[in-house]
């Protein structure tokens, strides 16, 4: 994978990744499915959890469980310390300038909805334009349609090319004085495309728009650097980063977050409350109403530290090798059409197989323990763009092996035989 | 749980997937309904031509997996010539078959060729693929609603 393609300076050569050692960190990878060793190639849907995460969640529940930011007792103090410490892990992970700019949310979906409802709802005026690439996940489309309906703003789609890349010329001509928000997925879950976020952000800023980046697929596979990207908001999901479900990160610029109203009210997000008026807590608490997902945040911290331990240089090099091999072998299977052939691609292989519907392919592969995704991948505009109803998608993580790609390819041949 | 691919993808199913029967539109006055499985994007339209309370003709068009296509194709063959009430009753029996709730051997046998889809009951996430055509048929028989029928 060409990591963080344009943004990062050349890195030192990747340390080789000991995939067998890494696999031992993930208990689920040694389980069997339908009597066969699990071959997990659905990482874009959710990642698996290493022991470090499982143990952190267990310890939080078994030994440290208390509410945070509330009690004076020892347990609450310990839970609060462990919880608050993750903010710094997350800040460093995104290379954010300040910890208070990192808000714990439920996931990418909630992060984008927060921006739409707090920033978008208060700043958008009738006729303002929100530009979204055609390859956005529904979670970076629907929140904008909702806020457009509330404010009279208009959502417009940025076209993509046959290879699945943003059409930058079309993007330039769509940008204008009415453009207020640009939404772009850092890495497409349906196509694997790594988008030129830094370049797109620069152009958006010239037009005076803010940029919201969906980092759901980038955070698990690349070294994210929000300062190098230059964007204004960045959202990602813990469960795709090998952490727990129910937790994610939203990063935003201090000046924007400070000016934004809270979007949910409740405990923890206030300064003082009386029936004549309430003052809100400073960042990040202003956006974190109610008891948070304590164990999940702590688990996410463990996931971030685990990823840091392996390093994105090693992860990127290995996943790139996996993608290259899979691309070569899968596209050599008669009847395969790849959907998404961008020059800068992450470890996502979307394809169709002539005569075999993706769902049937999914079922046939599953019989051999091979887990892939079949469907529209919550990106129906992408399916429409490529004239397909669904695709099969194999998506890789650093714990996948060449043998597993061979198992996928054997399954494709088997499917062709069944449907011959 | 015994999950045998050969049980699911029987030759009858593969055949109906490859060459679906009654795979075309019906002209008015036949009524039709649209079915949609939002989870996987499968879409199909079922036409029924009912005369004197009898399903004189039935046809479908659409795209979907082998299970949904074969199910629709087998359905058209099964309900042609049946009374409206019998067709509705068959839809209910079929639903029991694919959810593994059809007890007696006699009841199973009464389903004839539709039994080929019994294997679906071992694959809970695929049940909707098999039942989409039947839900849509029921809507067409009842007089099509404006909104597509969904499996959700
Ligand atoms: C590109 C992309 N954006 C957003 C999401 C939504 O993430 P979540 O469901 O964790 O909020 C996903 C998950 O499928 C995704 O792949």
Coordinates of C-alpha atoms and ligand atoms in Angstrom, one line a residue:
Chain A
X1 CA 0.0 0.0 0.0
X2 CA 1.3 3.4 -0.9
X3 CA 0.9 4.8 2.5
X4 CA -0.5 8.3 3.1
X5 CA 0.6 8.7 -0.4
X6 CA 1.3 12.3 -1.0
X7 CA 1.5 13.6 2.5
X8 CA 4.4 11.8 4.3
X9 CA 8.1 12.2 3.7
X10 CA 10.0 9.1 2.6
X11 CA 10.2 6.7 5.5
X12 CA 13.0 4.4 6.5
X13 CA 12.7 0.8 5.0
X14 CA 10.0 -1.1 6.8
X15 CA 11.0 -3.6 9.5
X16 CA 9.9 -7.0 8.3
X17 CA 6.7 -8.2 9.9
X18 CA 6.7 -11.6 11.5
X19 CA 3.2 -12.6 10.5
X20 CA 3.2 -15.9 12.4
X21 CA 4.1 -14.1 15.6
X22 CA 1.5 -11.4 15.0
X23 CA -1.2 -14.0 14.3
X24 CA -0.6 -15.5 17.8
X25 CA -1.7 -12.2 19.2
X26 CA -5.2 -12.7 17.8
X27 CA -7.0 -15.7 19.4
X28 CA -9.8 -15.8 16.8
X29 CA -7.3 -16.4 14.0
X30 CA -6.7 -19.9 15.3
X31 CA -10.4 -20.9 15.4
X32 CA -12.2 -23.0 12.8
X33 CA -15.3 -22.1 10.8
X34 CA -17.3 -24.9 9.2
X35 CA -14.5 -27.3 10.1
X36 CA -11.9 -25.2 8.3
X37 CA -9.3 -22.8 9.6
X38 CA -10.7 -19.3 9.6
X39 CA -9.5 -17.2 6.7
X40 CA -10.6 -13.7 7.7
X41 CA -10.7 -11.4 4.7
X42 CA -13.4 -9.0 5.9
X43 CA -11.2 -6.5 7.7
X44 CA -12.8 -3.5 6.1
X45 CA -16.1 -4.4 7.9
X46 CA -14.3 -4.9 11.2
X47 CA -10.9 -5.8 12.4
X48 CA -10.1 -8.6 14.8
X49 CA -8.9 -7.9 18.4
X50 CA -5.5 -8.7 19.7
X51 CA -5.0 -10.1 23.2
X52 CA -3.7 -6.8 24.4
X53 CA -7.2 -5.2 23.7
X54 CA -9.1 -8.1 25.1
X55 CA -7.0 -8.0 28.3
X56 CA -7.3 -4.3 28.6
X57 CA -11.1 -4.5 28.4
X58 CA -11.2 -7.4 30.8
X59 CA -9.1 -5.6 33.3
X60 CA -11.1 -2.5 33.0
X61 CA -14.3 -4.5 33.7
X62 CA -12.9 -7.0 36.3
X63 CA -10.5 -4.8 38.3
X64 CA -11.1 -1.1 37.6
X65 CA -14.8 -0.7 36.9
X66 CA -16.2 2.6 38.1
X67 CA -17.7 5.7 36.5
X68 CA -15.2 8.3 35.4
X69 CA -15.0 12.0 36.3
X70 CA -17.3 11.5 39.2
X71 CA -16.1 9.6 42.2
X72 CA -13.5 10.4 44.8
X73 CA -13.0 6.8 45.6
X74 CA -10.0 4.8 44.5
X75 CA -11.7 2.8 41.8
X76 CA -13.1 5.8 40.1
X77 CA -9.8 7.5 40.3
X78 CA -8.1 4.5 38.6
X79 CA -10.8 4.3 35.9
X80 CA -10.6 8.0 35.3
X81 CA -6.8 7.9 34.9
X82 CA -6.9 4.9 32.5
X83 CA -9.7 6.5 30.5
X84 CA -8.1 10.0 30.3
X85 CA -4.7 8.5 29.4
X86 CA -6.2 7.3 26.1
X87 CA -6.8 10.8 25.0
X88 CA -3.0 11.3 24.6
X89 CA -2.6 8.0 22.8
X90 CA -5.3 9.1 20.4
X91 CA -3.8 12.5 19.9
X92 CA -0.4 11.1 19.1
X93 CA -2.0 8.5 16.8
X94 CA -3.6 11.2 14.7
X95 CA -0.7 13.6 15.2
X96 CA -3.3 16.2 16.4
X97 CA -1.9 19.4 17.8
X98 CA -3.8 19.1 21.1
X99 CA -5.5 16.4 23.1
X100 CA -8.7 18.5 23.8
X101 CA -9.3 18.4 20.0
X102 CA -9.9 14.6 20.1
X103 CA -13.4 13.7 21.0
X104 CA -14.5 10.2 22.0
X105 CA -17.5 9.2 19.9
X106 CA -19.3 6.0 19.1
X107 CA -17.6 5.6 15.8
X108 CA -17.1 7.2 12.4
X109 CA -20.8 7.5 11.9
X110 CA -21.4 9.4 15.1
X111 CA -18.4 11.6 14.5
X112 CA -19.7 12.7 11.1
X113 CA -23.2 13.2 12.4
X114 CA -21.8 15.4 15.2
X115 CA -20.1 17.6 12.7
X116 CA -23.2 17.7 10.5
X117 CA -25.5 18.6 13.3
X118 CA -23.3 20.9 15.3
X119 CA -21.1 22.6 12.7
X120 CA -23.3 22.1 9.6
X121 CA -26.6 22.9 11.1
X122 CA -25.4 26.2 12.6
X123 CA -23.4 27.4 9.7
X124 CA -25.1 26.3 6.5
X125 CA -27.5 28.7 4.7
X126 CA -29.9 28.0 1.9
X127 CA -28.1 27.4 -1.4
X128 CA -24.8 26.6 0.3
X129 CA -23.1 23.5 -1.2
X130 CA -21.8 20.4 0.4
X131 CA -19.5 18.4 -2.0
X132 CA -19.1 14.7 -1.4
X133 CA -17.1 12.2 -3.5
X134 CA -19.2 9.6 -5.3
X135 CA -17.2 6.9 -3.4
X136 CA -18.4 8.0 0.1
X137 CA -19.8 5.5 2.6
X138 CA -23.4 6.1 3.4
X139 CA -22.3 7.5 6.7
X140 CA -20.6 10.4 4.9
X141 CA -23.7 11.0 2.7
X142 CA -26.8 10.6 4.8
X143 CA -25.9 13.0 7.7
X144 CA -25.3 15.7 5.0
X145 CA -28.6 15.0 3.3
X146 CA -30.3 15.4 6.7
X147 CA -28.6 18.7 7.5
X148 CA -29.2 19.9 3.9
X149 CA -32.9 19.2 4.5
X150 CA -32.8 21.2 7.7
X151 CA -30.9 24.2 6.4
X152 CA -31.7 24.4 2.6
X153 CA -28.1 23.6 1.7
X154 CA -27.5 21.4 -1.3
X155 CA -25.5 18.1 -1.5
X156 CA -23.5 17.6 -4.7
X157 CA -21.5 14.6 -5.8
X158 CA -17.9 14.8 -7.0
X159 CA -17.5 12.4 -9.9
X160 CA -15.0 9.5 -9.9
X161 CA -13.2 8.0 -12.9
X162 CA -13.5 4.4 -14.3
X163 CA -10.4 3.5 -12.1
X164 CA -12.2 4.7 -9.0
X165 CA -10.2 7.9 -8.5
X166 CA -11.7 11.3 -7.7
X167 CA -12.0 13.3 -10.9
X168 CA -9.9 16.2 -9.7
X169 CA -10.7 18.5 -12.7
X170 CA -14.4 18.0 -12.0
X171 CA -13.8 18.6 -8.4
X172 CA -12.0 21.9 -9.2
X173 CA -14.9 23.1 -11.3
X174 CA -17.5 22.1 -8.6
X175 CA -15.6 24.2 -6.0
X176 CA -16.8 27.7 -5.7
X177 CA -18.0 30.5 -3.4
X178 CA -21.1 28.4 -2.4
X179 CA -19.0 25.4 -1.3
X180 CA -19.0 25.3 2.5
X181 CA -18.2 21.7 3.3
X182 CA -16.2 19.0 1.4
X183 CA -16.6 15.5 2.6
X184 CA -14.0 12.9 1.5
X185 CA -13.2 9.4 2.4
X186 CA -9.5 8.9 3.1
X187 CA -9.5 5.3 1.9
X188 CA -12.6 3.9 0.2
X189 CA -14.0 0.8 1.8
X190 CA -15.7 -0.2 -1.5
X191 CA -12.8 0.5 -3.9
X192 CA -9.6 0.6 -1.8
X193 CA -8.7 4.0 -3.3
X194 CA -6.4 6.2 -1.3
X195 CA -7.7 9.7 -1.9
X196 CA -5.4 12.7 -2.3
X197 CA -6.8 14.3 0.8
X198 CA -4.0 16.9 1.3
X199 CA -4.5 18.1 -2.2
X200 CA -8.2 18.1 -2.0
X201 CA -8.1 20.0 1.3
X202 CA -5.8 22.7 -0.2
X203 CA -8.3 23.3 -3.0
X204 CA -11.2 23.3 -0.6
X205 CA -9.5 25.8 1.6
X206 CA -8.8 28.1 -1.3
X207 CA -12.6 28.1 -1.9
X208 CA -13.2 28.8 1.8
X209 CA -14.7 25.4 2.6
X210 CA -14.0 23.1 5.5
X211 CA -13.0 19.5 4.9
X212 CA -14.4 16.5 6.8
X213 CA -12.4 13.3 6.3
X214 CA -13.9 9.9 6.8
X215 CA -10.9 8.0 8.1
X216 CA -12.6 4.7 9.0
X217 CA -10.5 2.7 6.6
X218 CA -7.3 4.7 6.8
X219 CA -6.8 4.7 10.6
X220 CA -6.2 0.9 10.7
X221 CA -3.7 0.8 7.8
X222 CA -1.8 4.1 7.5
X223 CA -0.1 6.6 9.7
X224 CA -2.7 9.3 9.9
X225 CA -1.3 12.8 10.3
X226 CA -4.1 15.4 10.5
X227 CA -1.7 18.3 10.4
X228 CA 0.0 17.0 7.2
X229 CA -3.4 16.4 5.6
X230 CA -4.5 19.9 6.6
X231 CA -8.1 18.9 7.0
X232 CA -10.6 20.3 9.5
X233 CA -12.3 17.2 10.9
X234 CA -11.2 13.6 10.9
X235 CA -13.3 10.7 12.1
X236 CA -12.5 7.0 12.6
X237 CA -13.8 3.9 14.3
X238 CA -12.2 1.8 17.1
X239 CA -13.5 -1.5 15.9
X240 CA -11.8 -1.2 12.5
X241 CA -8.5 -0.4 14.3
X242 CA -8.6 -3.7 16.1
X243 CA -10.2 -2.1 19.1
X244 CA -13.7 -2.6 20.6
X245 CA -17.0 -1.6 19.0
X246 CA -18.9 1.4 20.3
X247 CA -16.0 3.8 20.4
X248 CA -14.3 6.0 17.8
X249 CA -12.5 9.3 17.5
X250 CA -13.4 12.6 16.1
X251 CA -10.7 15.2 15.7
X252 CA -11.5 18.8 14.9
X253 CA -9.6 22.1 14.9
X254 CA -9.9 24.0 18.3
X255 CA -11.3 27.1 16.7
X256 CA -14.1 25.2 15.0
X257 CA -14.9 23.0 17.9
X258 CA -14.9 26.0 20.3
X259 CA -17.4 27.9 18.1
X260 CA -19.7 24.9 17.7
X261 CA -22.7 24.3 20.0
X262 CA -22.9 21.0 21.9
X263 CA -25.1 18.5 20.0
X264 CA -26.1 16.4 23.0
X265 CA -26.8 17.6 26.5
X266 CA -26.4 15.8 29.8
X267 CA -23.9 15.0 32.5
X268 CA -20.1 15.6 32.1
X269 CA -20.6 18.3 29.3
X270 CA -21.6 21.1 31.6
X271 CA -19.8 23.7 33.7
X272 CA -22.8 24.8 35.8
X273 CA -26.5 24.0 35.5
X274 CA -29.4 25.9 36.8
X275 CA -32.9 26.4 35.5
X276 CA -32.0 29.9 34.5
X277 CA -29.2 28.8 32.3
X278 CA -26.4 26.4 31.8
X279 CA -22.8 26.9 30.9
X280 CA -20.9 24.3 29.0
X281 CA -17.7 22.5 29.9
X282 CA -14.6 23.3 27.7
X283 CA -13.4 20.9 25.1
X284 CA -13.5 17.9 24.8
X285 CA -16.1 17.4 27.5
X286 CA -18.5 19.7 25.7
X287 CA -19.1 17.0 23.1
X288 CA -19.0 14.0 25.5
X289 CA -22.4 14.1 27.3
X290 CA -23.2 11.2 29.6
X291 CA -21.2 8.3 30.8
X292 CA -18.8 7.3 28.1
X293 CA -17.9 3.8 26.8
X294 CA -15.2 3.5 29.5
X295 CA -14.0 -0.1 28.9
X296 CA -14.1 0.5 25.1
X297 CA -12.1 3.7 25.2
X298 CA -9.5 1.9 27.4
X299 CA -9.5 -1.0 24.9
X300 CA -9.0 1.5 22.0
X301 CA -6.0 2.8 23.8
X302 CA -4.6 -0.7 23.9
X303 CA -5.3 -1.1 20.2
X304 CA -3.5 2.1 19.4
X305 CA -0.5 1.1 21.4
X306 CA -0.5 -2.3 19.8
X307 CA -0.5 -0.7 16.3
X308 CA 2.3 1.6 17.3
X309 CA 4.3 -1.4 18.5
X310 CA 4.1 -3.1 15.1
X311 CA 4.4 0.2 13.2
X312 CA 2.7 1.4 10.1
X313 CA 5.9 1.0 8.0
X314 CA 5.8 -2.8 8.6
X315 CA 2.0 -2.9 8.3
X316 CA 2.0 -0.9 5.1
X317 CA 4.7 -3.0 3.4
X318 CA 3.1 -6.3 4.3
X319 CA -0.4 -5.2 3.3
X320 CA 0.9 -3.9 0.0
X321 CA 2.5 -7.3 -0.7
X322 CA -0.8 -9.0 0.1
X323 CA -2.7 -6.6 -2.2
X324 CA -0.3 -7.1 -5.1
X325 CA -0.4 -10.9 -4.8
X326 CA -4.2 -10.9 -4.4
X327 CA -4.7 -8.6 -7.4
X328 CA -2.5 -10.7 -9.6
X329 CA -4.1 -14.0 -8.6
X330 CA -7.7 -13.0 -8.4
X331 CA -7.7 -11.0 -11.7
X332 CA -6.2 -14.1 -13.4
X333 CA -9.4 -16.1 -12.6
X334 CA -11.5 -16.3 -15.7
X335 CA -14.6 -14.1 -15.4
X336 CA -13.2 -11.8 -12.7
X337 CA -13.7 -8.0 -13.1
X338 CA -12.0 -5.8 -10.6
X339 CA -14.0 -2.8 -9.4
X340 CA -11.5 -0.2 -8.2
X341 CA -8.2 0.0 -9.9
X342 CA -6.8 3.3 -8.5
X343 CA -3.1 3.9 -8.7
X344 CA -3.0 4.5 -5.0
X345 CA -4.8 1.6 -3.3
X346 CA -5.1 0.1 0.1
X347 CA -5.7 -3.6 0.8
X348 CA -9.2 -3.8 -0.5
X349 CA -10.1 -6.0 -3.5
X350 CA -13.6 -5.5 -4.8
X351 CA -14.6 -7.7 -7.8
X352 CA -17.4 -9.5 -9.6
X353 CA -17.2 -13.0 -11.0
X354 CA -19.2 -13.7 -14.2
X355 CA -22.1 -16.0 -13.6
X356 CA -21.8 -16.1 -9.8
X357 CA -23.6 -13.5 -7.7
X358 CA -21.5 -12.1 -4.9
X359 CA -23.8 -13.5 -2.2
X360 CA -23.5 -17.0 -3.6
X361 CA -19.8 -16.5 -3.8
X362 CA -19.8 -15.5 -0.2
X363 CA -21.7 -18.6 0.9
X364 CA -19.4 -20.9 -1.2
X365 CA -16.2 -19.3 0.3
X366 CA -17.7 -19.5 3.8
X367 CA -18.0 -23.3 3.4
X368 CA -14.2 -23.3 3.2
X369 CA -13.9 -21.0 6.2
X370 CA -13.1 -17.9 4.0
X371 CA -14.9 -14.8 5.2
X372 CA -15.4 -12.0 2.7
X373 CA -18.1 -9.3 2.3
X374 CA -20.7 -9.4 -0.5
X375 CA -23.1 -6.6 -1.2
X376 CA -23.1 -2.9 -1.8
X377 CA -20.7 -2.1 1.1
X378 CA -22.9 0.8 2.2
X379 CA -21.7 2.7 -0.9
X380 CA -24.6 2.4 -3.3
X381 CA -23.5 5.4 -5.4
X382 CA -20.3 3.5 -6.1
X383 CA -22.2 0.4 -7.3
X384 CA -24.3 2.6 -9.6
X385 CA -21.2 4.3 -10.9
X386 CA -19.8 1.0 -12.0
X387 CA -23.0 -0.5 -13.1
X388 CA -23.1 -3.4 -10.7
X389 CA -25.6 -4.3 -8.0
X390 CA -23.1 -5.8 -5.6
X391 CA -19.5 -6.8 -5.5
X392 CA -17.5 -9.4 -3.6
X393 CA -14.8 -7.8 -1.4
X394 CA -11.7 -9.3 0.2
X395 CA -10.0 -6.8 2.5
X396 CA -6.7 -7.5 4.2
X397 CA -5.0 -6.7 7.5
X398 CA -1.4 -7.2 8.5
X399 CA -2.2 -10.6 10.0
X400 CA -3.3 -12.1 6.7
X401 CA -1.0 -14.5 4.8
X402 CA -0.2 -15.5 1.2
X403 CA -1.7 -18.9 2.0
X404 CA -5.0 -17.2 2.8
X405 CA -5.0 -15.5 -0.5
X406 CA -4.4 -18.9 -2.1
X407 CA -7.5 -20.2 -0.2
X408 CA -9.5 -17.3 -1.6
X409 CA -8.4 -18.1 -5.1
X410 CA -9.2 -21.8 -4.7
X411 CA -12.7 -20.8 -3.5
X412 CA -13.2 -18.7 -6.6
X413 CA -12.4 -21.7 -8.8
X414 CA -14.7 -23.9 -6.7
X415 CA -17.5 -21.3 -7.2
X416 CA -17.0 -21.4 -10.9
X417 CA -17.3 -25.2 -10.9
X418 CA -20.5 -25.1 -8.9
X419 CA -22.0 -22.6 -11.3
X420 CA -20.4 -24.0 -14.4
Chain B
X1 CA -25.6 -28.1 12.0
X2 CA -25.0 -29.8 8.8
X3 CA -24.2 -27.3 6.1
X4 CA -23.6 -29.0 2.8
X5 CA -23.2 -26.7 -0.2
X6 CA -24.6 -29.4 -2.4
X7 CA -27.8 -29.3 -0.3
X8 CA -28.1 -25.6 -0.9
X9 CA -27.0 -25.4 -4.5
X10 CA -29.0 -28.3 -5.9
X11 CA -29.1 -28.9 -9.6
X12 CA -32.7 -27.6 -9.7
X13 CA -31.6 -24.3 -8.2
X14 CA -28.6 -24.0 -10.5
X15 CA -30.8 -24.7 -13.5
X16 CA -33.5 -22.2 -12.6
X17 CA -30.8 -19.6 -11.8
X18 CA -29.2 -20.1 -15.2
X19 CA -32.4 -20.3 -17.2
X20 CA -35.2 -18.7 -15.1
X21 CA -38.7 -19.6 -16.2
X22 CA -41.3 -16.9 -16.9
X23 CA -38.6 -14.3 -16.9
X24 CA -40.3 -11.4 -18.6
X25 CA -43.0 -8.7 -18.1
X26 CA -46.7 -9.2 -18.4
X27 CA -48.7 -6.6 -20.2
X28 CA -51.7 -4.8 -18.5
X29 CA -54.1 -5.6 -17.1
X30 CA -51.7 -7.8 -15.1
X31 CA -50.8 -6.2 -11.8
X32 CA -47.3 -6.1 -10.5
X33 CA -45.3 -5.3 -7.3
X34 CA -41.7 -4.5 -6.7
X35 CA -39.6 -6.3 -4.1
X36 CA -36.4 -5.0 -2.6
X37 CA -34.0 -6.5 -0.1
X38 CA -32.2 -3.4 1.2
X39 CA -29.6 -5.5 2.9
X40 CA -28.1 -6.9 -0.3
X41 CA -29.7 -4.7 -3.0
X42 CA -31.6 -7.5 -4.6
X43 CA -34.6 -6.2 -6.6
X44 CA -37.3 -7.9 -8.5
X45 CA -40.7 -7.3 -10.0
X46 CA -43.5 -9.9 -10.0
X47 CA -46.5 -9.7 -12.4
X48 CA -49.7 -11.6 -11.9
X49 CA -52.6 -11.9 -14.2
X50 CA -55.6 -13.0 -12.2
X51 CA -58.9 -13.9 -13.9
X52 CA -61.9 -15.3 -12.0
X53 CA -59.8 -15.6 -8.9
X54 CA -57.3 -17.8 -10.7
X55 CA -53.6 -17.0 -11.4
X56 CA -53.8 -17.2 -15.1
X57 CA -50.2 -16.1 -15.7
X58 CA -47.3 -15.0 -13.5
X59 CA -43.8 -13.7 -14.4
X60 CA -40.9 -11.8 -13.0
X61 CA -37.8 -9.8 -13.8
X62 CA -35.0 -8.7 -11.5
X63 CA -31.5 -9.3 -10.4
X64 CA -30.2 -11.2 -7.4
X65 CA -28.3 -14.2 -6.2
X66 CA -29.0 -17.7 -7.4
X67 CA -31.2 -18.4 -4.4
X68 CA -33.5 -15.4 -5.0
X69 CA -33.6 -16.0 -8.8
X70 CA -34.3 -19.7 -8.6
X71 CA -36.9 -19.1 -5.9
X72 CA -38.7 -16.6 -8.0
X73 CA -38.5 -18.9 -11.1
X74 CA -39.8 -22.0 -9.2
X75 CA -42.5 -19.8 -7.6
X76 CA -43.9 -18.8 -11.0
X77 CA -44.1 -22.4 -12.1
X78 CA -45.7 -23.4 -8.8
X79 CA -48.5 -20.8 -8.6
X80 CA -49.6 -20.7 -12.2
X81 CA -53.2 -22.0 -12.4
X82 CA -53.8 -21.8 -8.7
X83 CA -56.6 -19.9 -7.0
X84 CA -55.6 -16.6 -5.4
X85 CA -56.2 -18.2 -1.9
X86 CA -54.2 -21.3 -2.7
X87 CA -51.3 -19.2 -4.0
X88 CA -51.3 -17.2 -0.8
X89 CA -51.4 -20.3 1.3
X90 CA -48.5 -21.8 -0.7
X91 CA -46.5 -18.6 0.1
X92 CA -47.0 -19.3 3.8
X93 CA -46.0 -22.9 3.5
X94 CA -42.9 -21.9 1.5
X95 CA -41.9 -19.5 4.3
X96 CA -42.2 -22.4 6.8
X97 CA -40.0 -24.5 4.5
X98 CA -37.1 -22.0 4.3
X99 CA -37.2 -21.2 8.0
X100 CA -37.2 -24.9 8.9
X101 CA -40.6 -24.9 10.4
X102 CA -42.3 -27.4 8.2
X103 CA -42.8 -30.5 10.3
X104 CA -44.5 -33.3 8.5
X105 CA -43.2 -35.2 5.5
X106 CA -46.6 -34.9 3.8
X107 CA -46.5 -31.1 4.1
X108 CA -43.0 -31.0 2.6
X109 CA -44.1 -33.3 -0.2
X110 CA -47.0 -31.0 -1.0
X111 CA -44.5 -28.3 -2.0
X112 CA -43.2 -30.4 -4.9
X113 CA -40.2 -28.9 -6.6
X114 CA -40.1 -26.0 -4.1
X115 CA -38.5 -28.5 -1.7
X116 CA -35.3 -27.9 -3.5
X117 CA -35.0 -24.7 -1.4
X118 CA -35.3 -26.5 1.9
X119 CA -31.5 -26.2 2.3
X120 CA -31.8 -22.5 2.8
X121 CA -33.1 -23.1 6.3
X122 CA -29.5 -23.9 7.3
X123 CA -28.4 -20.4 6.2
X124 CA -30.3 -17.9 8.3
X125 CA -28.9 -14.9 6.4
X126 CA -30.0 -16.4 3.1
X127 CA -33.6 -16.9 4.0
X128 CA -34.5 -13.4 2.8
X129 CA -33.1 -14.2 -0.6
X130 CA -35.5 -17.1 -0.9
X131 CA -38.6 -15.3 0.4
X132 CA -38.3 -12.0 -1.5
X133 CA -40.2 -13.3 -4.5
X134 CA -42.9 -14.7 -2.4
X135 CA -43.4 -11.5 -0.4
X136 CA -43.6 -9.6 -3.7
X137 CA -46.1 -12.1 -5.1
X138 CA -48.4 -11.6 -2.1
X139 CA -48.2 -7.9 -2.6
X140 CA -49.0 -8.2 -6.3
X141 CA -51.9 -10.5 -5.6
X142 CA -53.3 -8.1 -2.9
X143 CA -53.0 -5.2 -5.4
X144 CA -49.7 -3.5 -5.6
X145 CA -48.8 -0.9 -3.0
X146 CA -47.0 2.2 -4.1
X147 CA -43.9 1.4 -2.0
X148 CA -41.7 -1.5 -2.9
X149 CA -42.0 -4.5 -0.6
X150 CA -38.9 -4.9 1.5
X151 CA -37.6 -7.8 3.4
X152 CA -36.8 -5.6 6.3
Ligands
LIG1 C1 -15.3 4.2 4.7 C2 -16.2 4.0 5.9 N1 -16.8 5.0 6.5 C3 -17.6 4.9 7.5 C4 -17.9 3.7 8.1 C5 -18.8 3.6 9.2 O1 -18.2 3.2 10.4 P1 -18.9 2.9 11.7 O2 -20.0 1.9 11.3 O3 -17.9 2.2 12.5 O4 -19.5 4.1 12.2 C6 -17.3 2.6 7.5 C7 -17.6 1.2 8.0 O5 -18.1 0.4 7.3 C8 -16.5 2.7 6.4 O6 -15.9 1.7 5.8

